[in-house]
Amino acid sequence: DTEVTQTPKHLVMGMTNKKSLKCEQHMGHRAMYWYKQKAKKPPELMFVYSYEKLSINESVPSRFSPECPNSSLLNLHLHALQPEDSALYLCASSQGFGVYNEQFFGPGTRLTVL
Amino acid sequence: AQTVTQSQPEMSVQEAETVTLSCTYDTSENNYYLFWYKQPPSRQMILVIRQEAYKQQNATENRFSVNFQKAAKSFSLKISDSQLGDTAMYFCAFISYGGATNKLIFGTGTLLAVQP
């Protein structure tokens, strides 16, 4: 299984809602990532987890809260978002730290904040 | 700071023809990897090809090949016999050995349209 899955595919939420994005991989990878991607732009790194511990937070606002309950699962909890947070949210995983580890991307969750 | 530049925001090619996408990068590191990622419309991003900086031989994957010029810090992608399924956004990306994490630096992307 060489797949990263993300749910839901699409999400529409109001600025006062709380929602969560989910990412799963069953490749035994120990590093997982959240990226934000605006239309026709490259992905921007948000968070990196390694061995279920948060390793990198790219100065992301606290209205985005990541969680890694186990080595296969990565969540992104959303609260009090702004319309400018509307984007494609990509999850990725890699075998571990180190440059030799290819990142496998999921299909993304397209988020619209009203 | 490390940067990746793709100077062609959009390109178009006829089916079965060859197209070359440009990428330049800037780094003071000696050891790094370069990648081309493909992101088709509404589909997930996949790795097309990878080049290790210490290897002089250009990487090839079927119809995809690169021209890696380390001294010039250039890393172009050639797609031969273009197919309709090659229509996608292509991102050039870089990662160095020195960092503690697998942090990719992406270029701004080239939107390639393959015309029938």
Coordinates of C-alpha atoms in Angstrom, one line a residue:
Chain A
D1 CA 0.0 0.0 0.0
T2 CA 1.7 3.2 -1.2
E3 CA -1.2 5.5 -0.6
V4 CA -1.8 8.5 1.6
T5 CA -5.5 9.1 2.1
Q6 CA -7.2 12.2 3.3
T7 CA -10.8 12.9 4.4
P8 CA -12.9 14.7 3.7
K9 CA -12.2 15.6 0.0
H10 CA -14.1 18.9 0.4
L11 CA -15.1 20.9 3.4
V12 CA -17.1 24.1 3.7
M13 CA -17.1 25.7 7.1
G14 CA -18.1 29.0 8.8
M15 CA -15.7 31.1 10.7
T16 CA -17.2 30.0 14.0
N17 CA -17.1 26.3 13.3
K18 CA -14.7 23.6 14.5
K19 CA -13.8 20.9 12.1
S20 CA -11.0 18.4 11.6
L21 CA -9.0 17.1 8.6
K22 CA -7.8 13.5 8.7
C23 CA -4.8 11.9 7.0
E24 CA -3.8 8.2 7.1
Q25 CA -0.9 6.1 5.7
H26 CA -0.1 2.5 6.1
M27 CA 3.4 2.4 4.6
G28 CA 5.1 2.4 8.0
H29 CA 6.3 5.9 7.5
R30 CA 7.4 7.8 10.7
A31 CA 7.3 11.3 9.3
M32 CA 4.1 13.1 8.4
Y33 CA 3.5 16.6 7.1
W34 CA 0.8 19.2 6.6
Y35 CA 1.0 21.6 3.7
K36 CA -1.3 24.4 2.6
Q37 CA -1.6 25.1 -1.1
K38 CA -3.3 28.1 -2.7
A39 CA -4.5 27.9 -6.4
K40 CA -1.6 27.7 -8.9
K41 CA 1.0 28.1 -6.1
P42 CA 3.4 25.7 -4.6
P43 CA 2.6 23.9 -1.3
E44 CA 3.7 25.7 1.9
L45 CA 4.9 23.6 4.8
M46 CA 2.8 24.0 7.9
F47 CA 3.8 21.2 10.3
V48 CA 6.1 18.2 10.5
Y49 CA 5.7 15.2 12.8
S50 CA 8.4 12.7 13.3
Y51 CA 7.8 9.6 15.4
E52 CA 4.5 11.1 16.5
K53 CA 6.2 14.2 17.9
L54 CA 5.8 17.7 16.5
S55 CA 9.2 18.7 15.0
I56 CA 8.4 21.7 12.9
N57 CA 5.7 24.4 13.2
E58 CA 6.2 27.0 10.5
S59 CA 4.8 29.8 12.6
V60 CA 1.3 28.6 11.8
P61 CA -1.6 30.5 13.6
S62 CA -3.0 28.7 16.6
R63 CA -6.4 28.4 14.9
F64 CA -4.7 25.4 13.2
S65 CA -3.9 22.6 15.7
P66 CA -2.2 19.4 14.5
E67 CA -2.4 16.1 16.3
C68 CA -0.6 12.8 15.6
P69 CA -2.4 10.1 17.7
N70 CA -0.3 7.3 16.2
S71 CA 2.2 6.6 13.5
S72 CA -0.4 6.1 10.8
L73 CA -2.7 9.0 11.5
L74 CA -2.4 12.7 11.4
N75 CA -5.2 15.2 12.1
L76 CA -5.5 18.9 11.6
H77 CA -8.0 20.6 13.9
L78 CA -9.5 23.8 12.6
H79 CA -11.2 26.5 14.7
A80 CA -12.2 30.1 14.1
L81 CA -10.7 30.1 10.6
Q82 CA -10.7 33.1 8.3
P83 CA -11.8 33.3 4.7
E84 CA -8.1 33.6 3.6
D85 CA -7.5 30.1 5.1
S86 CA -9.5 28.7 2.2
A87 CA -7.0 26.4 0.3
L88 CA -6.1 22.9 -0.5
Y89 CA -4.6 21.1 2.5
L90 CA -2.2 18.4 1.6
C91 CA -0.9 15.7 3.8
A92 CA 2.4 13.8 3.0
S93 CA 4.4 11.1 4.6
S94 CA 8.0 9.8 4.3
Q95 CA 9.9 6.9 5.8
G96 CA 11.6 9.2 8.3
F97 CA 14.0 12.0 8.7
G98 CA 16.7 12.6 6.2
V99 CA 16.8 13.7 2.6
Y100 CA 16.7 10.2 1.1
N101 CA 13.1 9.8 2.1
E102 CA 10.7 10.6 -0.7
Q103 CA 7.5 12.3 0.4
F104 CA 4.3 10.7 -0.7
F105 CA 1.4 13.2 -1.0
G106 CA -2.3 12.6 -0.4
P107 CA -5.0 14.0 -2.7
G108 CA -5.8 16.9 -0.3
T109 CA -8.8 18.4 1.3
R110 CA -10.2 21.4 -0.4
L111 CA -11.3 23.8 2.4
T112 CA -13.6 26.7 1.9
V113 CA -14.2 29.1 4.8
L114 CA -17.3 31.3 4.5
Chain B
A1 CA 18.8 31.1 1.8
Q2 CA 17.9 28.4 -0.7
T3 CA 15.6 29.3 -3.5
V4 CA 14.1 27.6 -6.5
T5 CA 13.1 29.5 -9.6
Q6 CA 10.8 28.4 -12.4
S7 CA 10.7 31.2 -15.0
Q8 CA 7.9 29.7 -17.2
P9 CA 4.5 30.1 -15.5
E10 CA 2.8 28.4 -18.4
M11 CA 3.7 26.3 -21.4
S12 CA 1.9 24.5 -24.2
V13 CA 3.0 21.6 -26.3
Q14 CA 1.4 19.5 -29.0
E15 CA 0.8 15.8 -28.4
A16 CA 3.8 13.6 -29.3
E17 CA 6.2 16.5 -29.3
T18 CA 9.0 17.3 -26.8
V19 CA 9.0 20.0 -24.2
T20 CA 11.6 21.3 -21.8
L21 CA 10.7 22.9 -18.4
S22 CA 13.3 25.1 -16.8
C23 CA 14.4 25.3 -13.2
T24 CA 17.3 27.1 -11.5
Y25 CA 18.2 27.0 -7.9
D26 CA 20.5 28.8 -5.5
T27 CA 22.3 27.1 -2.6
S28 CA 25.7 27.2 -0.9
E29 CA 25.3 23.5 0.0
N30 CA 27.2 20.8 -1.9
N31 CA 25.0 17.8 -1.1
Y32 CA 21.4 17.9 -2.0
Y33 CA 18.6 16.4 -4.1
L34 CA 16.5 17.9 -6.8
F35 CA 13.0 16.8 -7.8
W36 CA 10.3 17.3 -10.3
Y37 CA 6.8 16.8 -9.0
K38 CA 3.7 16.6 -11.2
Q39 CA 0.3 17.8 -9.9
P40 CA -2.5 17.0 -12.5
P41 CA -5.8 19.0 -12.2
S42 CA -7.7 17.9 -9.1
R43 CA -5.3 15.0 -8.6
Q44 CA -2.6 14.4 -6.1
M45 CA 1.1 15.3 -6.5
I46 CA 3.4 12.6 -7.5
L47 CA 7.2 12.5 -7.9
V48 CA 8.3 12.4 -11.5
I49 CA 12.0 12.2 -11.2
R50 CA 14.8 12.7 -8.7
Q51 CA 18.5 13.8 -9.1
E52 CA 21.2 13.4 -6.5
A53 CA 23.6 16.3 -6.7
Y54 CA 26.7 14.1 -6.3
K55 CA 25.8 12.1 -9.4
Q56 CA 27.0 13.5 -12.7
Q57 CA 24.7 11.3 -14.8
N58 CA 21.4 12.8 -15.6
A59 CA 18.4 10.9 -14.2
T60 CA 15.8 9.4 -16.6
E61 CA 12.4 7.8 -16.1
N62 CA 10.9 6.5 -19.3
R63 CA 9.8 9.7 -21.3
F64 CA 11.1 12.0 -18.6
S65 CA 14.7 13.1 -18.3
V66 CA 16.6 15.9 -16.7
N67 CA 19.5 18.1 -17.7
F68 CA 21.4 18.7 -14.5
Q69 CA 24.1 21.4 -14.7
K70 CA 25.5 21.7 -11.2
A71 CA 27.9 24.5 -11.8
A72 CA 25.1 26.6 -13.4
K73 CA 22.6 25.4 -10.8
S74 CA 20.2 24.4 -13.5
F75 CA 17.8 21.5 -13.5
S76 CA 15.5 21.3 -16.5
L77 CA 13.0 18.6 -17.2
K78 CA 12.5 17.2 -20.7
I79 CA 9.3 15.4 -21.6
S80 CA 9.5 13.4 -24.8
D81 CA 6.5 12.2 -26.8
S82 CA 4.1 14.3 -24.8
Q83 CA 0.8 12.8 -23.9
L84 CA -2.5 14.3 -22.9
G85 CA -2.1 12.9 -19.4
D86 CA 1.1 15.0 -19.0
T87 CA -1.1 18.1 -18.6
A88 CA -0.4 19.2 -15.1
M89 CA 1.4 21.7 -12.9
Y90 CA 5.0 20.8 -12.6
F91 CA 7.0 21.9 -9.5
C92 CA 10.8 21.8 -9.2
A93 CA 11.9 21.2 -5.7
F94 CA 15.1 21.1 -3.7
I95 CA 16.3 19.6 -0.4
S96 CA 19.7 19.7 1.2
Y97 CA 21.5 17.2 3.3
G98 CA 22.2 19.6 6.1
G99 CA 18.8 20.0 7.5
A100 CA 17.4 17.9 10.3
T101 CA 14.1 17.3 8.5
N102 CA 12.8 16.4 5.1
K103 CA 11.9 20.0 4.2
L104 CA 11.3 20.5 0.5
I105 CA 11.7 23.9 -1.1
F106 CA 9.4 24.3 -4.1
G107 CA 9.6 26.5 -7.1
T108 CA 6.5 28.5 -8.2
G109 CA 5.5 25.9 -10.8
T110 CA 5.0 25.6 -14.5
L111 CA 1.5 24.9 -15.8
L112 CA 1.9 22.6 -18.8
A113 CA -0.9 22.0 -21.3
V114 CA -0.6 19.2 -23.8
Q115 CA -2.8 20.0 -26.9
P116 CA -4.3 17.2 -29.0

